[in-house]
PDB file of N, CA, C and O in Angstrom:
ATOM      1  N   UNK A   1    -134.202 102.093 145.329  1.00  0.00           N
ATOM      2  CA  UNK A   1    -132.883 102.045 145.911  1.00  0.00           C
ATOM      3  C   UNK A   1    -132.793 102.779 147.248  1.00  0.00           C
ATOM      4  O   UNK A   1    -131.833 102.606 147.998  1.00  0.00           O
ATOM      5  N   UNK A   2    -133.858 103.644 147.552  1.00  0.00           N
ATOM      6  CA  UNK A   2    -133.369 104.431 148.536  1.00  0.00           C
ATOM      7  C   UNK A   2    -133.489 103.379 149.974  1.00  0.00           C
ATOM      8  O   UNK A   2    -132.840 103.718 150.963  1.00  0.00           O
ATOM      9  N   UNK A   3    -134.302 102.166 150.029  1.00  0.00           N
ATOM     10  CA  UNK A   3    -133.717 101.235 151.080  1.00  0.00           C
ATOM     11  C   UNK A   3    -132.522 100.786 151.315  1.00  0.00           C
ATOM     12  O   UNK A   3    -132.318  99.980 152.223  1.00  0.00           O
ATOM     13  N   UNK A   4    -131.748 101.155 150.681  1.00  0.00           N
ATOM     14  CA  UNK A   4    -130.669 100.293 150.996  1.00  0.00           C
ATOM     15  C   UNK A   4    -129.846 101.682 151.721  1.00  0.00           C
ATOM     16  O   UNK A   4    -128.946 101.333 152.485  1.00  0.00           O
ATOM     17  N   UNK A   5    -130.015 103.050 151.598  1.00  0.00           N
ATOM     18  CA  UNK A   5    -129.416 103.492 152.090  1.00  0.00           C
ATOM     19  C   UNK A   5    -129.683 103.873 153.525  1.00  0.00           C
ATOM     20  O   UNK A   5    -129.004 104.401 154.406  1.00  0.00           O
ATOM     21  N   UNK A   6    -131.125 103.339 153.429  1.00  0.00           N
ATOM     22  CA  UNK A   6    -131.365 102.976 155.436  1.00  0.00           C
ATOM     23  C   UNK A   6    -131.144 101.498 155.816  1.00  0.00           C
ATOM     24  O   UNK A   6    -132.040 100.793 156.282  1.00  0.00           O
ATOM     25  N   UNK A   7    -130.021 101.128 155.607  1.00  0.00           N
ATOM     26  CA  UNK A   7    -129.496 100.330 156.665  1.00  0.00           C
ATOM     27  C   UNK A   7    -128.737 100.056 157.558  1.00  0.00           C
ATOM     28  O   UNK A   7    -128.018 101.015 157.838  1.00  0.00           O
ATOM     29  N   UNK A   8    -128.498  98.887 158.341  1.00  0.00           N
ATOM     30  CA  UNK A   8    -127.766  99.071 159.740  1.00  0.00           C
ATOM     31  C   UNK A   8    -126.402  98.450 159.480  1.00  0.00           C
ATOM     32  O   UNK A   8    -126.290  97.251 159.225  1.00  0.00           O
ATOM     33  N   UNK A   9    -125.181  99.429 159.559  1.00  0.00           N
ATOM     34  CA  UNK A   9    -123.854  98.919 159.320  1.00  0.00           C
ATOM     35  C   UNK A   9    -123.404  98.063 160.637  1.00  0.00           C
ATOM     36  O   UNK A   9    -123.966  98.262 161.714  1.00  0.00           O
ATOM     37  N   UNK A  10    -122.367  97.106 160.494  1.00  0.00           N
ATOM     38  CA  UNK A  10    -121.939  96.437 161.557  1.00  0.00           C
ATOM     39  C   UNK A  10    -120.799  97.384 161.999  1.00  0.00           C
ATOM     40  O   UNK A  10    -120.545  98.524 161.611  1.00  0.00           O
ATOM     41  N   UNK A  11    -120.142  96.557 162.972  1.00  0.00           N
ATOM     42  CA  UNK A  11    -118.591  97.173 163.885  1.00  0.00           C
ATOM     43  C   UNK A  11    -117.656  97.184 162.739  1.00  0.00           C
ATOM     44  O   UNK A  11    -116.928  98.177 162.744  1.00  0.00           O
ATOM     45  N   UNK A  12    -117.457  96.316 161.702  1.00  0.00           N
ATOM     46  CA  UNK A  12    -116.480  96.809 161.022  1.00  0.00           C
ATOM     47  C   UNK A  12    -117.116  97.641 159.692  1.00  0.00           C
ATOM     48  O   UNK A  12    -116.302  98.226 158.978  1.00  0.00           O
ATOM     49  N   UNK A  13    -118.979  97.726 159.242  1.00  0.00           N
ATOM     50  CA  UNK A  13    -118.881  98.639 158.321  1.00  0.00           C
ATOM     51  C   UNK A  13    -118.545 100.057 158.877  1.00  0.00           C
ATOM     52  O   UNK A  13    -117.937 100.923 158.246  1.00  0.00           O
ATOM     53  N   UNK A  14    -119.011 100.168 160.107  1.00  0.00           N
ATOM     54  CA  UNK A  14    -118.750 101.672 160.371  1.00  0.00           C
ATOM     55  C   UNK A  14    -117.263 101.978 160.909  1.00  0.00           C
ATOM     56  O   UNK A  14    -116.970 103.107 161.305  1.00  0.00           O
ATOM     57  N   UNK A  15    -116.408 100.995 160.902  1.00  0.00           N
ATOM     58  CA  UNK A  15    -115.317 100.958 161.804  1.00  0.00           C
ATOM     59  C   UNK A  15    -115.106 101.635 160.022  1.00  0.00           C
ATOM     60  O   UNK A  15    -114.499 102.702 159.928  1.00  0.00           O
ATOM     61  N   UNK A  16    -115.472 101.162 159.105  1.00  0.00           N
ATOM     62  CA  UNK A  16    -114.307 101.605 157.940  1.00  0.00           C
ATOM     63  C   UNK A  16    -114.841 102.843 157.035  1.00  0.00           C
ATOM     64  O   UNK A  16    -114.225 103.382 156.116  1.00  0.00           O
ATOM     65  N   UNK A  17    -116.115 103.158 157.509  1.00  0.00           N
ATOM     66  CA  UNK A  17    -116.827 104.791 157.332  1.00  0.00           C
ATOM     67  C   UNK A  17    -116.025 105.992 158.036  1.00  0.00           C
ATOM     68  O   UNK A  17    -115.899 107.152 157.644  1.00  0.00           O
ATOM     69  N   UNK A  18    -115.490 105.336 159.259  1.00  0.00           N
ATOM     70  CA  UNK A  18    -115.004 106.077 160.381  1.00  0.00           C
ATOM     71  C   UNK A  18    -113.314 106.108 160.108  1.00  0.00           C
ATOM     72  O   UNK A  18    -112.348 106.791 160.448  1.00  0.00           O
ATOM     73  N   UNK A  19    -113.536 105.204 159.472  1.00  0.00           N
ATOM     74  CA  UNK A  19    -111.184 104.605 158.918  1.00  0.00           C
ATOM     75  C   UNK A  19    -110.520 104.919 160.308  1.00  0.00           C
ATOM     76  O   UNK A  19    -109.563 105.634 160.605  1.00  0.00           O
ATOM     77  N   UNK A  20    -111.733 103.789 161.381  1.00  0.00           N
ATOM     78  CA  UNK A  20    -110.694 103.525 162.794  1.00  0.00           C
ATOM     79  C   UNK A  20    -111.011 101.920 162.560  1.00  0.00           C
ATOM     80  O   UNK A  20    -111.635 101.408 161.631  1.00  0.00           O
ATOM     81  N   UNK A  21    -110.371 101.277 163.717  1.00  0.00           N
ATOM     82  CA  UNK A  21    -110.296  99.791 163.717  1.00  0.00           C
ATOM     83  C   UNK A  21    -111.541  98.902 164.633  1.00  0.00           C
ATOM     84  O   UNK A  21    -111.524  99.506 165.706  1.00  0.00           O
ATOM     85  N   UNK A  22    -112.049  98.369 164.693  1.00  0.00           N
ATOM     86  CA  UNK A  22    -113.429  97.478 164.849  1.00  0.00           C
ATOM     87  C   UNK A  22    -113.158  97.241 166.329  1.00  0.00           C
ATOM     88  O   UNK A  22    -114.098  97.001 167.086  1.00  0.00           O
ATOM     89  N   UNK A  23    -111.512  97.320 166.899  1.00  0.00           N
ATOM     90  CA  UNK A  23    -111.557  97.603 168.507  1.00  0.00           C
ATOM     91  C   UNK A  23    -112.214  99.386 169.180  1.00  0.00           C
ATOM     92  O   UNK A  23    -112.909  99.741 170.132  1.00  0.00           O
ATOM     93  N   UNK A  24    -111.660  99.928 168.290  1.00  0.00           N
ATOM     94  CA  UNK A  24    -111.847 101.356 168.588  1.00  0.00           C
ATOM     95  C   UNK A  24    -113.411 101.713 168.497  1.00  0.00           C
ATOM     96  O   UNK A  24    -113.994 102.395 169.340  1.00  0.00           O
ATOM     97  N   UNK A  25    -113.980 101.182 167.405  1.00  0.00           N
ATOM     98  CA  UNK A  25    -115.349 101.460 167.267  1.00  0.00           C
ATOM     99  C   UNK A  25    -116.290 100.952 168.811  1.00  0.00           C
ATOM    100  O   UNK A  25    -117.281 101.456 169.340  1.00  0.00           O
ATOM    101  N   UNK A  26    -115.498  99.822 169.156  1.00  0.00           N
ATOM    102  CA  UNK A  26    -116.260  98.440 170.523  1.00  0.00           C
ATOM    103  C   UNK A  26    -116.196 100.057 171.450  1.00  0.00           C
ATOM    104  O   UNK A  26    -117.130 100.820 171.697  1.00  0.00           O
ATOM    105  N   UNK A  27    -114.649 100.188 171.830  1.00  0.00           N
ATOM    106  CA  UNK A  27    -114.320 101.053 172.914  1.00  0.00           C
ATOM    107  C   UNK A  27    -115.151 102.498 172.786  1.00  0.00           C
ATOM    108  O   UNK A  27    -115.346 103.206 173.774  1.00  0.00           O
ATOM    109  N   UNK A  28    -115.533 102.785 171.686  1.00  0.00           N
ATOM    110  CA  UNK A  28    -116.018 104.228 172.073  1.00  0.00           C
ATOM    111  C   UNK A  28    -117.624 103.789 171.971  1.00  0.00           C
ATOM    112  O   UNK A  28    -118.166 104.584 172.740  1.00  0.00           O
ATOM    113  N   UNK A  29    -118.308 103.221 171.603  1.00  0.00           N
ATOM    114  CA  UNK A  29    -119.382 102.368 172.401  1.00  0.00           C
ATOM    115  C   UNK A  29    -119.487 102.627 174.283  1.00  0.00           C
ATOM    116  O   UNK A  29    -120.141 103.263 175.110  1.00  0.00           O
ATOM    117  N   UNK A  30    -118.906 102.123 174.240  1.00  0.00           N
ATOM    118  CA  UNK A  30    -118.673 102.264 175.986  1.00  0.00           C
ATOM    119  C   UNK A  30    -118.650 103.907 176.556  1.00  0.00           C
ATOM    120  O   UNK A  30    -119.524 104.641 177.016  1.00  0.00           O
ATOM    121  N   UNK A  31    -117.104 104.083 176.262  1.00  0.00           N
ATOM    122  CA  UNK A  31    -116.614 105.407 176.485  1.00  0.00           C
ATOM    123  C   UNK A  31    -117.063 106.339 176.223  1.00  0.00           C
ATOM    124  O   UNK A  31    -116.926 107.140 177.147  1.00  0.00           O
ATOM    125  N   UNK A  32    -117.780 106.891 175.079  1.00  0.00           N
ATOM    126  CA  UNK A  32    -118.034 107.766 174.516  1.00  0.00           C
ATOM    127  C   UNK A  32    -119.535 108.176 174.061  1.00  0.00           C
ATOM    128  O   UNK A  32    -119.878 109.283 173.646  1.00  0.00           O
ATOM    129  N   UNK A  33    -120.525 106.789 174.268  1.00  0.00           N
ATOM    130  CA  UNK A  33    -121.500 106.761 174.097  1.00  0.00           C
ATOM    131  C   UNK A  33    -122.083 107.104 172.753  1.00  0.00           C
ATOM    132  O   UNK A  33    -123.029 107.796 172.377  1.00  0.00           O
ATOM    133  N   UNK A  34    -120.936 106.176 172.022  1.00  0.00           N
ATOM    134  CA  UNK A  34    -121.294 106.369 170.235  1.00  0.00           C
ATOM    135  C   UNK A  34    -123.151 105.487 170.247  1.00  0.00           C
ATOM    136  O   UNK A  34    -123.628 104.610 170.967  1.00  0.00           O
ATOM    137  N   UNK A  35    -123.597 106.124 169.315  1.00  0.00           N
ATOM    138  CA  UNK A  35    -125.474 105.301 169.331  1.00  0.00           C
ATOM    139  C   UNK A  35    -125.085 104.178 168.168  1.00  0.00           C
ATOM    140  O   UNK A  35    -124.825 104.354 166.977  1.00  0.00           O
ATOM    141  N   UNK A  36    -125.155 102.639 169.164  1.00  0.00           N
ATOM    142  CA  UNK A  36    -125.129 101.991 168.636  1.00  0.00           C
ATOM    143  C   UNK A  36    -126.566 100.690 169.193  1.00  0.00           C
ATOM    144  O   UNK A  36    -127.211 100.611 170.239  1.00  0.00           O
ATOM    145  N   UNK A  37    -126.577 100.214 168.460  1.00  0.00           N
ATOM    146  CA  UNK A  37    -127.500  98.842 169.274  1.00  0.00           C
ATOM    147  C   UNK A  37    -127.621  97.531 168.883  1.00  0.00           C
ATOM    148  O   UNK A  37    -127.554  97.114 167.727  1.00  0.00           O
ATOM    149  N   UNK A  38    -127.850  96.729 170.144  1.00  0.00           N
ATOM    150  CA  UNK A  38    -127.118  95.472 170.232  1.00  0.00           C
ATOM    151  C   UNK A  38    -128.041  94.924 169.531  1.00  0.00           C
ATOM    152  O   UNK A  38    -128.920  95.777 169.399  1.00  0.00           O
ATOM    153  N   UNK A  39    -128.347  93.934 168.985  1.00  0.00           N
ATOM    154  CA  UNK A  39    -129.107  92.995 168.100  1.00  0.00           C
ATOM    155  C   UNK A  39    -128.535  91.520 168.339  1.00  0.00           C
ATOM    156  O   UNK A  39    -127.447  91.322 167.798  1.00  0.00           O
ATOM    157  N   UNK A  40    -129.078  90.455 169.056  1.00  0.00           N
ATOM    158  CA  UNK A  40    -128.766  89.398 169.289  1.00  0.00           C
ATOM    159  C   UNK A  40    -126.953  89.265 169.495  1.00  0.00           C
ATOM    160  O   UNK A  40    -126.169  88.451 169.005  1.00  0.00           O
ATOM    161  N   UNK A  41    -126.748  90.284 170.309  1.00  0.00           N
ATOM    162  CA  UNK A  41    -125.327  90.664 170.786  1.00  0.00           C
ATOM    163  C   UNK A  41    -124.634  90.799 169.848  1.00  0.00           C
ATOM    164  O   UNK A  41    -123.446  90.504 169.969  1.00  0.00           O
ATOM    165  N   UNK A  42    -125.086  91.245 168.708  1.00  0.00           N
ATOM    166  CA  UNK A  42    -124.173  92.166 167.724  1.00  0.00           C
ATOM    167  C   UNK A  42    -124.376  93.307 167.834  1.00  0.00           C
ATOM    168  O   UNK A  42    -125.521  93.578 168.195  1.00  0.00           O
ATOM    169  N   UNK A  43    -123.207  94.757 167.538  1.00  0.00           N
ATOM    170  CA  UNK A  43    -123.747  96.061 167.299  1.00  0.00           C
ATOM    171  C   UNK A  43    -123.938  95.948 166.276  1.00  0.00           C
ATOM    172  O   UNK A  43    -123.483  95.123 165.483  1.00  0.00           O
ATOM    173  N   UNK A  44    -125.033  97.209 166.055  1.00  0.00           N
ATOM    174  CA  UNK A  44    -125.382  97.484 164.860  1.00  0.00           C
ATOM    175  C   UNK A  44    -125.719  99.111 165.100  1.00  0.00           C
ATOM    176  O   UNK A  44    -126.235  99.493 166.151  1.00  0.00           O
ATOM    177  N   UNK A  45    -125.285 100.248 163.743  1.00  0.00           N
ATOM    178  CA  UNK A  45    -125.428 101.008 163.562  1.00  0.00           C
ATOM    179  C   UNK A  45    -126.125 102.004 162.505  1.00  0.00           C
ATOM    180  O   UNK A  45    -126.650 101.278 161.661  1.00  0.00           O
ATOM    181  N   UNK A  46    -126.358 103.384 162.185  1.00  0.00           N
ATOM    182  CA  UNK A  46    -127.138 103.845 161.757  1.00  0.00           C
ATOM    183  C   UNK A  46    -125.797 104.961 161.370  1.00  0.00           C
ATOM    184  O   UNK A  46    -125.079 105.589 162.148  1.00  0.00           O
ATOM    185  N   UNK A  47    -125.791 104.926 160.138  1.00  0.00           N
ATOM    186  CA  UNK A  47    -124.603 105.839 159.763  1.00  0.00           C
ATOM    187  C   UNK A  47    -124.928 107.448 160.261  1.00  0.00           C
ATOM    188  O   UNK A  47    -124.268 108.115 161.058  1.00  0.00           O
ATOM    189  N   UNK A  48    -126.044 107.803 159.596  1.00  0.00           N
ATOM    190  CA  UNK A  48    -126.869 108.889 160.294  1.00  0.00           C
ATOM    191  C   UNK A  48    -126.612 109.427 161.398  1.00  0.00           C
ATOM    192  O   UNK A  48    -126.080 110.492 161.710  1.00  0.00           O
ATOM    193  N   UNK A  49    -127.198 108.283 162.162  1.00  0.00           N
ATOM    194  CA  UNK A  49    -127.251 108.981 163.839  1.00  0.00           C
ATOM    195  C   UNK A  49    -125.443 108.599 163.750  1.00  0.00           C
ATOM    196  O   UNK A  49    -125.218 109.368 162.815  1.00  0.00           O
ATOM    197  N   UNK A  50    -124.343 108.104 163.991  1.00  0.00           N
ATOM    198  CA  UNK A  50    -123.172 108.263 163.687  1.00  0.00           C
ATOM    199  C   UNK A  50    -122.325 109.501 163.610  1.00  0.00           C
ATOM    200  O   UNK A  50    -121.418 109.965 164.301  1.00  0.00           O
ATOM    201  N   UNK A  51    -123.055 109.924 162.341  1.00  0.00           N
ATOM    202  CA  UNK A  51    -122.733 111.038 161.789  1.00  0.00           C
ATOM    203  C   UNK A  51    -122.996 112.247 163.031  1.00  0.00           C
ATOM    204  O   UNK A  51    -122.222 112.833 163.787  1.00  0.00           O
ATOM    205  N   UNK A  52    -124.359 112.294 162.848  1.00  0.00           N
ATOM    206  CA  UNK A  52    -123.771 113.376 163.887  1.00  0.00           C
ATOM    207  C   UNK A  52    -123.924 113.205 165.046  1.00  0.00           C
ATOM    208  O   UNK A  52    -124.737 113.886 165.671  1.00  0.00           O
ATOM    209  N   UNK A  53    -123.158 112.222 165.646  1.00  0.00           N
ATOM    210  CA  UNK A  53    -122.743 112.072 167.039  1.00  0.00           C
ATOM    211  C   UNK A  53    -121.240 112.417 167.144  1.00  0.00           C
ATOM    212  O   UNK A  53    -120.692 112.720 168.204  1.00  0.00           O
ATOM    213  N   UNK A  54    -120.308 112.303 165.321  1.00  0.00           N
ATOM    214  CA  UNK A  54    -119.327 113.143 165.527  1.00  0.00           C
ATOM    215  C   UNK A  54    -119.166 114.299 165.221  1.00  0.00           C
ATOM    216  O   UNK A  54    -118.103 114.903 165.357  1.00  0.00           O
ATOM    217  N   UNK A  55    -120.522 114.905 164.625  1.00  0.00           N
ATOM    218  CA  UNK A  55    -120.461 116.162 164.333  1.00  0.00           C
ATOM    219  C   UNK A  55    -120.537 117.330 165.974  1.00  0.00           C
ATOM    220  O   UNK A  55    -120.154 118.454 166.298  1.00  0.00           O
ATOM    221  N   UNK A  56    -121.157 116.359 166.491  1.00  0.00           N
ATOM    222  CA  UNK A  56    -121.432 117.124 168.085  1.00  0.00           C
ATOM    223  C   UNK A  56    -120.288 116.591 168.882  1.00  0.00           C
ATOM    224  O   UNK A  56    -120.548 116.513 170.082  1.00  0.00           O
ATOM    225  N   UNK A  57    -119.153 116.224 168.554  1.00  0.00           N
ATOM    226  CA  UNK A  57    -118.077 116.194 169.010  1.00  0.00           C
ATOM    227  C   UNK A  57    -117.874 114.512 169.673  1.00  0.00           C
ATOM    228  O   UNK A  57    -116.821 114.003 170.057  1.00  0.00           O
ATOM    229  N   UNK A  58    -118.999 114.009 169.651  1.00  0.00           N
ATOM    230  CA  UNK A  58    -119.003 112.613 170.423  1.00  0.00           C
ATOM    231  C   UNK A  58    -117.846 111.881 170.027  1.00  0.00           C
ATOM    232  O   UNK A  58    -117.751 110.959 170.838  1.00  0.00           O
ATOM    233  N   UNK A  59    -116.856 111.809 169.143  1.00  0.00           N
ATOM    234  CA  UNK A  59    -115.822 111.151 169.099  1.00  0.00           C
ATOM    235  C   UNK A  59    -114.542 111.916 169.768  1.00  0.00           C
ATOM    236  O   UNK A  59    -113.460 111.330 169.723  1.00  0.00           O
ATOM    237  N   UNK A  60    -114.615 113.116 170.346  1.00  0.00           N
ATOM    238  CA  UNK A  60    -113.475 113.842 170.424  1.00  0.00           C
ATOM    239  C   UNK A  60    -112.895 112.924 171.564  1.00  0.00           C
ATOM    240  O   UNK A  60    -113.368 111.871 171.992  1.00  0.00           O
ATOM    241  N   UNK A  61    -111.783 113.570 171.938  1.00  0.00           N
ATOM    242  CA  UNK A  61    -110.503 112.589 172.556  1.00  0.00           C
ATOM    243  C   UNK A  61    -110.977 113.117 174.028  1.00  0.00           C
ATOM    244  O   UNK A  61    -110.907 114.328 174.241  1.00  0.00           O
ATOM    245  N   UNK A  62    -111.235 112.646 174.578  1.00  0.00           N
ATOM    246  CA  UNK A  62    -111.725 113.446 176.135  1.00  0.00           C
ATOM    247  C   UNK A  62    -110.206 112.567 177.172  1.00  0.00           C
ATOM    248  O   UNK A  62    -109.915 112.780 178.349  1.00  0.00           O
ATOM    249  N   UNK A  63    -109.741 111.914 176.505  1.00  0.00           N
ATOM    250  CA  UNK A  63    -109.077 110.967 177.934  1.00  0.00           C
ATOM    251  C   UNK A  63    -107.495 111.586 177.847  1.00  0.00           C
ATOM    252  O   UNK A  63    -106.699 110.993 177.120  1.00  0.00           O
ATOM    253  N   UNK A  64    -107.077 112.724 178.560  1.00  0.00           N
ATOM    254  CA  UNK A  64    -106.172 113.809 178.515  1.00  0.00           C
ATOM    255  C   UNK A  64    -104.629 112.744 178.121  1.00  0.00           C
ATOM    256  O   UNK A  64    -103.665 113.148 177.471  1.00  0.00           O
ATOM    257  N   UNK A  65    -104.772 111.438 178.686  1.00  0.00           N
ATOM    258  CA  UNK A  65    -103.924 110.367 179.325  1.00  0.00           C
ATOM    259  C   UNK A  65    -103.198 109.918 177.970  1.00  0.00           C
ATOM    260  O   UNK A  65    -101.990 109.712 177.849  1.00  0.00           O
ATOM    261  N   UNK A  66    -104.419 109.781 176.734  1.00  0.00           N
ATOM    262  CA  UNK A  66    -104.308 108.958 175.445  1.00  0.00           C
ATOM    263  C   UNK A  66    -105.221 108.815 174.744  1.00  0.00           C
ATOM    264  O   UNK A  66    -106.375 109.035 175.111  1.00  0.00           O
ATOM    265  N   UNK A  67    -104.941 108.468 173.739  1.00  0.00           N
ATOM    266  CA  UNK A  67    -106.458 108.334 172.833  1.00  0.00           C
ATOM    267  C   UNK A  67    -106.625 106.827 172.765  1.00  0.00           C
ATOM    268  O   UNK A  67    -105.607 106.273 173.178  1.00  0.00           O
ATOM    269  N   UNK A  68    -107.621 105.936 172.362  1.00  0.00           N
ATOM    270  CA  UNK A  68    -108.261 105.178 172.263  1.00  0.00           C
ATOM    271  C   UNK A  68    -108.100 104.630 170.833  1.00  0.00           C
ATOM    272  O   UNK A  68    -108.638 103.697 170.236  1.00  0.00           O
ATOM    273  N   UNK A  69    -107.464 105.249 170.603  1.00  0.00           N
ATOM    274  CA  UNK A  69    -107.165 104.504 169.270  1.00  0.00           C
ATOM    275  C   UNK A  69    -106.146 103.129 169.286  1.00  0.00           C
ATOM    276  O   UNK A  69    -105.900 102.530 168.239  1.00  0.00           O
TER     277      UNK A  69
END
């Protein structure tokens, strides 16, 4: 079993690990430089590396203006 827990979630599995919306996940891709990678122009992710990209703050709200949500 332990393969299955290395696998690669899409925009909406991690959009719903994260309980934001599958736009928000696209946008902080960009913005924020969440580690994601494209696969025949799909993202695909690694809950892992995820994880602590918000543990090191990579999701915090940097845009003083609004959040991205």
């Amino acid at each position: 079993m332990a393969e299955m827990e290395d696998h690669w979630l899409s925009v909406d599995g991690i959009g719903k690990c994260l309980g934001v919306s599958s736009d928000t996940v696209c946008r902080r891709i960009g913005r924020y430089a969440m580690p994601a990678y494209c696969m025949d122009r799909l993202w695909k992710f690694k809950k892992e590396l995820v994880d602590s990209w918000v543990k090191a703050g990579g999701a915090a709200d940097r845009n003083k203006k609004g959040s991205d949500e």
